[in-house]
XYZ file of C-alpha atoms in Angstrom:
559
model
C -20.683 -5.032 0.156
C -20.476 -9.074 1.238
C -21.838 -9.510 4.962
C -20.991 -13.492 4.857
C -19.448 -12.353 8.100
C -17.569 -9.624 10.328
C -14.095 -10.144 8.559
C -15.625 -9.989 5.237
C -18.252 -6.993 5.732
C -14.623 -5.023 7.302
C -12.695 -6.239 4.257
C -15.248 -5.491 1.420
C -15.820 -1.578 3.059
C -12.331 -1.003 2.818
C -11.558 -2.319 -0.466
C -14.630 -0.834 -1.940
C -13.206 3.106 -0.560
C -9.962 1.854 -1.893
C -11.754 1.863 -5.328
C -13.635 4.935 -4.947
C -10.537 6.760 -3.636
C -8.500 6.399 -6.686
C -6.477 2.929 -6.214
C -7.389 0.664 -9.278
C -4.474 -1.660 -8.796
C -4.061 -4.303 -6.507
C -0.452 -6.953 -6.330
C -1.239 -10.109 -3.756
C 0.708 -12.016 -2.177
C -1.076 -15.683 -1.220
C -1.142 -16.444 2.451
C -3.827 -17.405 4.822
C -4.182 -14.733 7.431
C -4.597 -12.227 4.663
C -7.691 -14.525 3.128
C -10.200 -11.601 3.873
C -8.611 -8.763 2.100
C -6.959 -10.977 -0.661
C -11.392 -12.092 -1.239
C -12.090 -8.390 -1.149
C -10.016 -6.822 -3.553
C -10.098 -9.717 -5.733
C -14.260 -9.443 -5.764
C -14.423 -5.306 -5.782
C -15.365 -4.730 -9.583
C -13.275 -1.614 -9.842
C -9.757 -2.891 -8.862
C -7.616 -5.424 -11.056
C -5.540 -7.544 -9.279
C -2.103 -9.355 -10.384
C -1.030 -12.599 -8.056
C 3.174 -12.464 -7.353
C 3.659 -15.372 -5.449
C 7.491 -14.167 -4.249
C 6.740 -11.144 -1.525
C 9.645 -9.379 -2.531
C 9.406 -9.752 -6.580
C 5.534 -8.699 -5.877
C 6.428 -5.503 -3.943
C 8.692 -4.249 -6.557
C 6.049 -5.526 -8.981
C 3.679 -2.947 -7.417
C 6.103 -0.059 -7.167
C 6.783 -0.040 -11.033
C 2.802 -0.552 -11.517
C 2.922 2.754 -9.640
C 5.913 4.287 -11.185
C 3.855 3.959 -14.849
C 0.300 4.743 -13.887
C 1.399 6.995 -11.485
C -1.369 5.899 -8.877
C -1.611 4.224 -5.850
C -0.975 0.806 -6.296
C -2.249 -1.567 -2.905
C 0.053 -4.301 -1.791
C -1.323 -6.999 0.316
C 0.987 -10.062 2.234
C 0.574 -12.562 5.023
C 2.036 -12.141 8.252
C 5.458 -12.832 9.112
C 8.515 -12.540 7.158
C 6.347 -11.803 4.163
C 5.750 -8.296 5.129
C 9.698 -7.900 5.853
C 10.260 -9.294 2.031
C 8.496 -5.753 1.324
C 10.734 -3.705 3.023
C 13.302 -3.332 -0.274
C 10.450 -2.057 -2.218
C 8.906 0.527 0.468
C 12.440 2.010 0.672
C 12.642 2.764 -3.354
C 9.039 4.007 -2.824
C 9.831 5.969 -0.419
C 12.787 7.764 -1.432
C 11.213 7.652 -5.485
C 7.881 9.329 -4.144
C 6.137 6.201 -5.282
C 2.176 6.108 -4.009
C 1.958 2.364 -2.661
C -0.314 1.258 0.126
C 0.948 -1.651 1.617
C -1.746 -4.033 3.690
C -0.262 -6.782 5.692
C -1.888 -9.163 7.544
C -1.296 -9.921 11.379
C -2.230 -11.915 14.137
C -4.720 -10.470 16.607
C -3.262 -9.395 19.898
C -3.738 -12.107 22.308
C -1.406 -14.326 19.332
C 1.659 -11.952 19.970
C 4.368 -12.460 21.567
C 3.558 -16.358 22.698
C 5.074 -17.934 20.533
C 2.574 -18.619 17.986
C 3.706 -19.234 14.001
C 4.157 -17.034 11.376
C 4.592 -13.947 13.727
C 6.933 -11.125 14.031
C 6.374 -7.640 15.443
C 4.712 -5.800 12.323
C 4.104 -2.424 14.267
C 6.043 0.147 12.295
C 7.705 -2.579 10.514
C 9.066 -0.069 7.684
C 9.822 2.308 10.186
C 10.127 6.115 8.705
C 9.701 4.880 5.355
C 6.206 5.358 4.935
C 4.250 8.404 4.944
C 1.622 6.644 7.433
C 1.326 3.753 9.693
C -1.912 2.294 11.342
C -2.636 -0.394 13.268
C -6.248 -0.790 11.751
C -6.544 -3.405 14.750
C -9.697 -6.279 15.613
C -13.091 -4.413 15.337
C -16.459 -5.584 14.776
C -18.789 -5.160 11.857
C -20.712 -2.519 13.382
C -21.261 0.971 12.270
C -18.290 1.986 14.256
C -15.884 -0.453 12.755
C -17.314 -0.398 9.055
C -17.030 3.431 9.652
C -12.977 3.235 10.619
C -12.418 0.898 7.667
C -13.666 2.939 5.078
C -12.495 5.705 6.340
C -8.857 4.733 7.012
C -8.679 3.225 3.378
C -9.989 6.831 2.108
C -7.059 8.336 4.041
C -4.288 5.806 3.210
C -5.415 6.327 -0.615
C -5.104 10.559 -0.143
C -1.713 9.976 2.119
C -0.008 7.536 -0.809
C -1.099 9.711 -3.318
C 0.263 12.554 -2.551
C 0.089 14.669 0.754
C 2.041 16.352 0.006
C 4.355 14.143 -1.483
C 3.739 10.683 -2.583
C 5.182 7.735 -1.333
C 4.234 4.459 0.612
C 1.733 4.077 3.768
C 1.380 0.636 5.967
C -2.038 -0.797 7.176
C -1.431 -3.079 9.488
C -4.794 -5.883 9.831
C -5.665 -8.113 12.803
C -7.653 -10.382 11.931
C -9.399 -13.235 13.677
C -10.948 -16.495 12.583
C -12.866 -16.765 10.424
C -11.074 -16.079 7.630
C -13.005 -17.347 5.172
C -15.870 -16.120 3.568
C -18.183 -18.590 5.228
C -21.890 -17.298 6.815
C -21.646 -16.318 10.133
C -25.210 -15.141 10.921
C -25.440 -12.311 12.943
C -21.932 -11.430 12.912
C -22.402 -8.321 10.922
C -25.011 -5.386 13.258
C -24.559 -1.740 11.150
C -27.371 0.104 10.599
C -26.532 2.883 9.122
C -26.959 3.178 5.635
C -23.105 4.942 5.127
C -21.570 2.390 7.703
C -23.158 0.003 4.606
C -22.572 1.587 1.437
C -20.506 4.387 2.234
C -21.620 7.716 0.069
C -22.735 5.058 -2.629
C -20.320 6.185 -5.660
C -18.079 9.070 -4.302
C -15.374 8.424 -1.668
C -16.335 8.364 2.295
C -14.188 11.347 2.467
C -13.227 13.339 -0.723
C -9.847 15.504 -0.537
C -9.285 19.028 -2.801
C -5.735 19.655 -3.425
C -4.581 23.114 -4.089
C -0.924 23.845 -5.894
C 0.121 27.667 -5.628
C 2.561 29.069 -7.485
C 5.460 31.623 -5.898
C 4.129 34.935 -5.808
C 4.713 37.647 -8.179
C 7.181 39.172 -6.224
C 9.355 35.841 -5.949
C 8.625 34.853 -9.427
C 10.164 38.164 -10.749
C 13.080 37.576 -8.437
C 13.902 33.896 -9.762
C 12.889 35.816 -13.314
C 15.700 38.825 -12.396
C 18.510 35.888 -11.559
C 18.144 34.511 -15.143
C 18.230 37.785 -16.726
C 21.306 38.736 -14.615
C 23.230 35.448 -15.997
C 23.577 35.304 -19.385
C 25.541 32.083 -19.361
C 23.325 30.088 -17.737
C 21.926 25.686 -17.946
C 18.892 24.130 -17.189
C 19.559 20.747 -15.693
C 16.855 18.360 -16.114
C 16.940 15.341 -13.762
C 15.012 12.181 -13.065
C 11.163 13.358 -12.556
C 8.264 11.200 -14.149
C 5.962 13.392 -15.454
C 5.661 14.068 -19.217
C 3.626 17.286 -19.048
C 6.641 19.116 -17.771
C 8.247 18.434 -21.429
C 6.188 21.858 -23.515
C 6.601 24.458 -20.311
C 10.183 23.249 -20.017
C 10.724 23.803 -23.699
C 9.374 26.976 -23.587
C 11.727 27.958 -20.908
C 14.495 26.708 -22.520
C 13.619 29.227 -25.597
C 12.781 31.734 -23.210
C 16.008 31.984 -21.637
C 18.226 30.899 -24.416
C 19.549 28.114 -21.790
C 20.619 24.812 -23.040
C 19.225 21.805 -21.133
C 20.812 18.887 -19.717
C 18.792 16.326 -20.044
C 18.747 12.495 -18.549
C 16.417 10.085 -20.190
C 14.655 9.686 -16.763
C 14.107 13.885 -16.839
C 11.179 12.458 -19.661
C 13.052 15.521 -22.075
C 15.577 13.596 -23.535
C 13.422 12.113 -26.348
C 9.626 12.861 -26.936
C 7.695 15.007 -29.300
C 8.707 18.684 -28.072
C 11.414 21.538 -28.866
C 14.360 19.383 -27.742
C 16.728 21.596 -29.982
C 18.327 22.765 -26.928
C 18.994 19.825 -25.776
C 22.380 18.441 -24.951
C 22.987 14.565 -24.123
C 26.759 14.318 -24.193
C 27.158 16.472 -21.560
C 29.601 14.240 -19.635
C 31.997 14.371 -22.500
C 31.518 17.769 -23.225
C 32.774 18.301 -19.093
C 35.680 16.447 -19.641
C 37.183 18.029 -22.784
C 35.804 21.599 -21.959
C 34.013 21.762 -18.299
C 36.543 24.946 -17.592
C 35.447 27.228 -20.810
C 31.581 26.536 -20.103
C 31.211 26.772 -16.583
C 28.059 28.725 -16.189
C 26.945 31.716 -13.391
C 23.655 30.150 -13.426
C 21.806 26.376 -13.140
C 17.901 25.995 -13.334
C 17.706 22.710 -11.527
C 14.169 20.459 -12.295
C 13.743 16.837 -11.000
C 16.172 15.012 -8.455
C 19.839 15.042 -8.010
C 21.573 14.581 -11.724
C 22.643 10.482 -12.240
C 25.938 11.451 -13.249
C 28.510 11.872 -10.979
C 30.562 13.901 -13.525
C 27.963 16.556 -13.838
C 27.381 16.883 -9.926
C 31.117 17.089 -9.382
C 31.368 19.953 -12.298
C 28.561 21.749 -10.018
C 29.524 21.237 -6.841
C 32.966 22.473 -7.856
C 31.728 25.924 -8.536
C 30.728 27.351 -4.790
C 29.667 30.791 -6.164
C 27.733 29.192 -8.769
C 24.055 29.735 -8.364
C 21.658 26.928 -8.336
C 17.951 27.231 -7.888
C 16.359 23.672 -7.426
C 12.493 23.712 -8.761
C 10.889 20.723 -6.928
C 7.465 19.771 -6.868
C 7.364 16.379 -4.932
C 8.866 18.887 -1.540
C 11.543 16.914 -1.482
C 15.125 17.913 -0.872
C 17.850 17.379 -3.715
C 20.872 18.734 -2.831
C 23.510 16.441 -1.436
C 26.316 18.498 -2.498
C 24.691 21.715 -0.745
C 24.986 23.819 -3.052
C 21.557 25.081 -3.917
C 20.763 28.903 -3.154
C 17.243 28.615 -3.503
C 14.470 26.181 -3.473
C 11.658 26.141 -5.102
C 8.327 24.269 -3.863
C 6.145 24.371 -6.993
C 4.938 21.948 -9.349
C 7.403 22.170 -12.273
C 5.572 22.433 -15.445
C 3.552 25.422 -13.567
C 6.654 27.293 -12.592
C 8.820 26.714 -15.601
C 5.441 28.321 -17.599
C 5.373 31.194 -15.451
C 9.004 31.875 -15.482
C 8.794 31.904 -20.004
C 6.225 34.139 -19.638
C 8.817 36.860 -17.910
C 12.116 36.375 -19.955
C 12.271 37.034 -23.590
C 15.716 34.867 -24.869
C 17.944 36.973 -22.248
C 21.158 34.071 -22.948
C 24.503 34.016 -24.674
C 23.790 32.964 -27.575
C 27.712 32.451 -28.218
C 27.451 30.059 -24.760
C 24.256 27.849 -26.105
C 26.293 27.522 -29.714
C 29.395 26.202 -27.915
C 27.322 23.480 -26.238
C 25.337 22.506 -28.929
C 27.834 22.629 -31.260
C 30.062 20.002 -28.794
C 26.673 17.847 -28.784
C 26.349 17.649 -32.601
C 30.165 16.492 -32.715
C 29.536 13.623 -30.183
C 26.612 12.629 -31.474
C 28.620 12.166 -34.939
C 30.535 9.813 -33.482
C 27.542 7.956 -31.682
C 25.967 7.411 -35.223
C 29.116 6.173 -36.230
C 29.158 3.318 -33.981
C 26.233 1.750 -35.929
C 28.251 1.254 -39.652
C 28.339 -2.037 -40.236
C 31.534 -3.889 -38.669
C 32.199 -1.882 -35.851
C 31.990 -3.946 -32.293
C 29.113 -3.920 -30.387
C 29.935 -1.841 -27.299
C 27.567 -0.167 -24.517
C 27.741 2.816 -26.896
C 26.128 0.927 -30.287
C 23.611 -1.011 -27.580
C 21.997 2.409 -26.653
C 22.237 4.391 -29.973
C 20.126 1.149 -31.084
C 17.789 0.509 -28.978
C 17.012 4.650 -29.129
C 16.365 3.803 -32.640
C 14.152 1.626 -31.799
C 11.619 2.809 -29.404
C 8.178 3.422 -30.472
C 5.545 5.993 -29.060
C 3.334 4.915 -25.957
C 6.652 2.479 -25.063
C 7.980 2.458 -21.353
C 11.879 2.042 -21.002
C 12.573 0.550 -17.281
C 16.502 0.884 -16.575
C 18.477 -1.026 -14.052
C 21.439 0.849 -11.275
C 24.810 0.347 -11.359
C 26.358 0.482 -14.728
C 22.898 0.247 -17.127
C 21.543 3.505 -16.135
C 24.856 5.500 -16.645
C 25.977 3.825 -20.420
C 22.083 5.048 -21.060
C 23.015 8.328 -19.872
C 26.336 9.146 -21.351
C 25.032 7.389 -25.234
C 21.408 7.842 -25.579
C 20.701 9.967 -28.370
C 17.863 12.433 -28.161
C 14.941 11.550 -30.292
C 11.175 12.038 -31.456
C 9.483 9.491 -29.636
C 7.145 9.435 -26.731
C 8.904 6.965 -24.599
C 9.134 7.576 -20.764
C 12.168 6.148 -18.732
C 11.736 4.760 -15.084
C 13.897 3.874 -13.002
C 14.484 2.960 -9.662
C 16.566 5.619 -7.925
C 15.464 6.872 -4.949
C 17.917 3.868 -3.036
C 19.455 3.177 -6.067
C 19.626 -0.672 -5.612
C 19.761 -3.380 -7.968
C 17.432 -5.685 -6.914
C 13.953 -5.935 -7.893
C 14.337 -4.283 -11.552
C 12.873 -7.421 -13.497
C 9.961 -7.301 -11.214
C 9.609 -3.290 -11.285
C 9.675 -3.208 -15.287
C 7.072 -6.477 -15.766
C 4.591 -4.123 -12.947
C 4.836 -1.086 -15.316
C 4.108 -3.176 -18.301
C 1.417 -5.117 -16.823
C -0.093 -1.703 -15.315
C 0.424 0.859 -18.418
C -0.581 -1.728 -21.081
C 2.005 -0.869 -23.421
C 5.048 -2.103 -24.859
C 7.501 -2.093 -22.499
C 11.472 -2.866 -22.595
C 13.372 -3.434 -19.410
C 17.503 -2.835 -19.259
C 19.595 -4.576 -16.545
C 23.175 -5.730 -15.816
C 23.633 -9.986 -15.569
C 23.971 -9.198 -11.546
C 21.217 -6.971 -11.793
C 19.175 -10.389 -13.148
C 20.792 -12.861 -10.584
C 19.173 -10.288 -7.736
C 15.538 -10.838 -9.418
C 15.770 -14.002 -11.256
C 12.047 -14.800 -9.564
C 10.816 -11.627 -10.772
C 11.118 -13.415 -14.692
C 7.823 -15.261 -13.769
C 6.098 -12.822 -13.929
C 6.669 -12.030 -17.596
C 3.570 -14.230 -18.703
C 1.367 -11.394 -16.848
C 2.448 -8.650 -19.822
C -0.068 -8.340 -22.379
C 1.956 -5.611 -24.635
C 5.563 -6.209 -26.033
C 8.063 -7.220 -23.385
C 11.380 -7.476 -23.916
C 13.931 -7.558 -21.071
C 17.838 -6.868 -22.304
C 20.342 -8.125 -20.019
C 23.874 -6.729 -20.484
C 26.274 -9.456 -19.995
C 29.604 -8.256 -18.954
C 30.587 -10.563 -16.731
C 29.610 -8.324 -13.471
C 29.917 -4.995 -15.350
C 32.956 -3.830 -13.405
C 31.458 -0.997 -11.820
C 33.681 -0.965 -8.658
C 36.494 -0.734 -11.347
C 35.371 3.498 -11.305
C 35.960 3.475 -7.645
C 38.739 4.467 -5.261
C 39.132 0.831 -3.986
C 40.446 -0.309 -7.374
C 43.703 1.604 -6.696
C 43.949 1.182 -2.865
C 43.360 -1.958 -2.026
C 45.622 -5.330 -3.209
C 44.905 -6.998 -6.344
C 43.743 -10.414 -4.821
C 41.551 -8.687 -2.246
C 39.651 -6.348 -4.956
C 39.312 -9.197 -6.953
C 37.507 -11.297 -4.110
C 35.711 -8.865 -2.439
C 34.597 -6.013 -5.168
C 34.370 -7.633 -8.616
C 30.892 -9.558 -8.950
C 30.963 -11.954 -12.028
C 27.651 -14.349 -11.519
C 28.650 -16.828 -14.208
C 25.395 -17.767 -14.564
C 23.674 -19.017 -17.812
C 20.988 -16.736 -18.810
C 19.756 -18.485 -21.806
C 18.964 -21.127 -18.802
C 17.047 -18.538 -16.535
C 15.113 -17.869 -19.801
C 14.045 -21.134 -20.500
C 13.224 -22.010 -17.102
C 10.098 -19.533 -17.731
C 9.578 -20.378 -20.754
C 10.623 -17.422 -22.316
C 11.827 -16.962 -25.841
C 15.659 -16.094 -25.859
C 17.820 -14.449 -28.339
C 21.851 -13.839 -27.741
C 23.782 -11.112 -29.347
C 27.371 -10.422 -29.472
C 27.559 -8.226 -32.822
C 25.217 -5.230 -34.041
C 23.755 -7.364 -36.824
C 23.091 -10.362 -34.296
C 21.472 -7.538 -31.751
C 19.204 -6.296 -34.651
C 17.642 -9.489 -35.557
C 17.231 -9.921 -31.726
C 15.415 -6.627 -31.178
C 13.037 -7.355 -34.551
C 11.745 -10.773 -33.263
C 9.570 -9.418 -30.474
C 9.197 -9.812 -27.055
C 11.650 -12.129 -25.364
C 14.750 -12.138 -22.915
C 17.476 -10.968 -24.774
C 21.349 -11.438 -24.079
C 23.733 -8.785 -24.956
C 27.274 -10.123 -24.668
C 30.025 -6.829 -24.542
């Protein structure tokens, strides 16, 4: 621990029981009031720490450094309008179940509310976004206050993580000249050998975690519904974790169910079963939605992306849904749930395999998969030579393309549903992120450089042209990835998402056209270059191909 002085012995506890607590990761912000924690983590051996200059590129940064490790990742500003610059990002981590711990820095009290610079009102600043606030407030390096700091990192580590659900906490830090690292003699008085050094390896405070399953009784209830309906689907939405691919396989085969799968559901592609699994399932609604309605829907992850599918659902009242969620959220905006489920999801779907033995219509799976191996036909047939290069060839490509270990980080708006509706299933071990718990925009550039930089491996990032005009700052970051980066950016000239909405038939021509549409007309072989980062445009499959084979880069996709 450094005892140059109070601010630094405070500073050095807590970032050394960050450390010991589990949070590796550290995204700073430069600014002056925050000197003593920015020296801290920077100094503690067991946390790495990336510099984002931009507060609101670097919070996003953090959240997809979370989203891929899947730990806490700490987030450290200034005070002032660079903790609001956060706010985007503690949203998405919020409502994403993201573990972030953000630290800002703050005037001490006798500084507030006098007018003095570079100060806002930073108490509850993110309001009920965060799992936790504290105001870890002006103490001195005694055992007392090294004993609150350590402590209260210890707790904000446990409360990010996961209790029970993960998400973001705020620390909020007074802090007092000096703020330098300079020798203060004297200025540091605990005695105590843990006030010091803490348990010496272990955390201040350690935290067991116990999951239970339903009990037998409820499991052989959920296990009797199943049995009861034949025609049944499992629905498999956005949820990050990759060990819920083998139990959900096994409950697939179990049940004879077919699965609906997003890529974000991490079943889509990967090395398990996926025979069951069905991709094209917003086609297969359009064209036959009435003939395979089903009396039953095993619901894992969040709410489906496709607005199709939840429509198809929600427009069967007596059918029953039973929503497995682990994170104790709430997924259900259509109401239409008849049970929840509070249980980790690979544990449950295991337990519920282990009571059914293939009770499904096997006439019922054949009709779906038999509709998926017709559509996918016609996806491989976008990719003969020739044909035009449409949101359709893009995906089927890039699918082809993905290699084990890679990350796939997908934008809102109109990227995330053309990846939904033509992304083949496949063999390799690629997880999909995402950000949509608020389902914004902004930030996605930033978000998919953090979960390169944090996973280490190759990484490719999807996003609109307006997606890239909200993060354009975010692209400076791309020097920080070590593995393959490449960052596609769909140019369509604003992607005409608002052209699926009501207000494209209601409203006048002119005013749609002003007020909806969002063309950027914006150069993005410029943005590249700005960074200094190698470009490659593509407006045919042959031209994307050669793009996609010369490594990491920004590439444009022109549909």
């Amino acid at each position: 621990m450094d005892r140059a002085n109070a601010n630094t012995a405070l500073a050095s506890a807590f970032a050394e029981e960050l450390a010991r607590s589990g949070v590796d990761r550290a995204v700073v912000s430069p600014g002056s009031r925050s000197t003593p924690l920015a020296v801290a983590l920077y100094r503690e051996p067991g946390i790495e720490v990336s510099v984002v200059i931009d507060e609101r590129s670097a919070g996003f940064f953090a959240l997809g450094a979370a989203q891929a490790t899947g730990r806490p990742v700490a987030l450290l500003c200034t005070s002032g309008t660079a903790a609001a610059n956060y706010h985007p990002a503690v949203a998405e981590a919020d409502l994403s179940a993201v573990p972030l711990v953000v630290l800002t820095a703050d005037r001490p009290p006798e500084l507030r509310d006098i007018g003095a610079g570079q100060t806002i009102d930073q108490i509850k600043l993110y309001g009920d976004s965060v799992r936790w606030f504290c105001e870890v407030g002006c103490h001195q390096a005694d055992d007392s206050g090294l004993l609150h700091f350590r402590s209260t990192a210890c707790r904000a580590a446990v409360l990010a993580a996961g209790d029970p659900r993960p998400g973001p906490v705020h620390l909020n830090f007074a802090w007092r000249e000096p703020l330098s690292p300079v020798e203060v003699p004297g200025s540091v008085t605990a005695e105590s050998r843990r006030a010091l050094e803490g348990n010496g390896g272990p955390p201040l405070t350690g935290v067991v975690r116990a999951a239970a399953l339903p009990t037998d009784a409820e499991l052989e209830r959920i296990a009797g519904l199943v049995e009861s309906h034949p025609r049944g689907l499992i629905v498999a939405g956005r949820q990050t974790d990759p060990g819920l691919r083998e139990p959900l396989a096994e409950l697939a085969g179990a049940s004879g169910y077919p699965i609906l799968a997003e890529p974000t559901s991490q079943f889509r592609t990967g090395p398990h079963d996926h025979s069951g699994v069905v991709s094209t399932y917003d086609s297969i609604i359009d064209s036959r939605g009435g003939d395979l309605a089903p009396g039953l829907v095993l619901r894992f992850g969040e709410t489906p992306t496709s607005k199709r599918l939840r429509a198809w659902l929600a427009g069967a009242p007596e059918l029953g849904q039973v929503i497995f969620d682990g994170s104790h959220g709430w997924y259900d905006p259509s109401r239409t749930a008849h049970l929840v489920v509070r249980c980790p999801g690979p544990e449950i779907a295991r337990a519920l395999a282990e009571r059914l033995d293939s009770t499904g219509d096997e006439r019922y799976r054949s009709a779906w998969l038999a509709a998926e191996r017709d559509n996918l036909a016609a996806l491989d047939a976008t990719q003969q030579p020739g044909r035009d290069l449409d949101a359709a060839a893009l995906h089927v490509l890039l699918g082809r393309t993905y290699r084990d270990g890679e990350i796939v980080y997908t934008g809102s708006s109109r990227p995330i549903r053309d990846q939904e509706s033509f992304l083949p299933p496949g063999d390799a071990d690629v997880r999909f992120l995402a950000n949509r718990g608020a389902n914004g925009i902004d930030g996605l550039i930033s978000s998919g450089i953090g979960a390169a930089v944090a996973s280490g491996q190759p990484t490719t990032v999807i996003t609109g042209d307006v997606g890239l005009l909200h993060d354009l700052g975010g692209l400076r970051q791309f020097r920080l990835a070590e593995a393959g980066l490449r960052i596609v950016v769909v140019n369509n000239d604003g992607g005409a998402i608002f052209d699926d909405l009501p207000q494209k038939r209601d409203m006048p021509e002119a005013e749609f056209r002003d007020l909806m549409t969002t063309p950027p007309g914006i150069q993005i072989e410029r943005a590249a270059s700005l960074f200094e980062i190698p470009f490659c445009r593509a407006g045919t499959l042959d031209e994307l191909t050669g793009c996609l084979g010369s490594g990491s880069g920004l590439i444009e996709v022109t549909l």
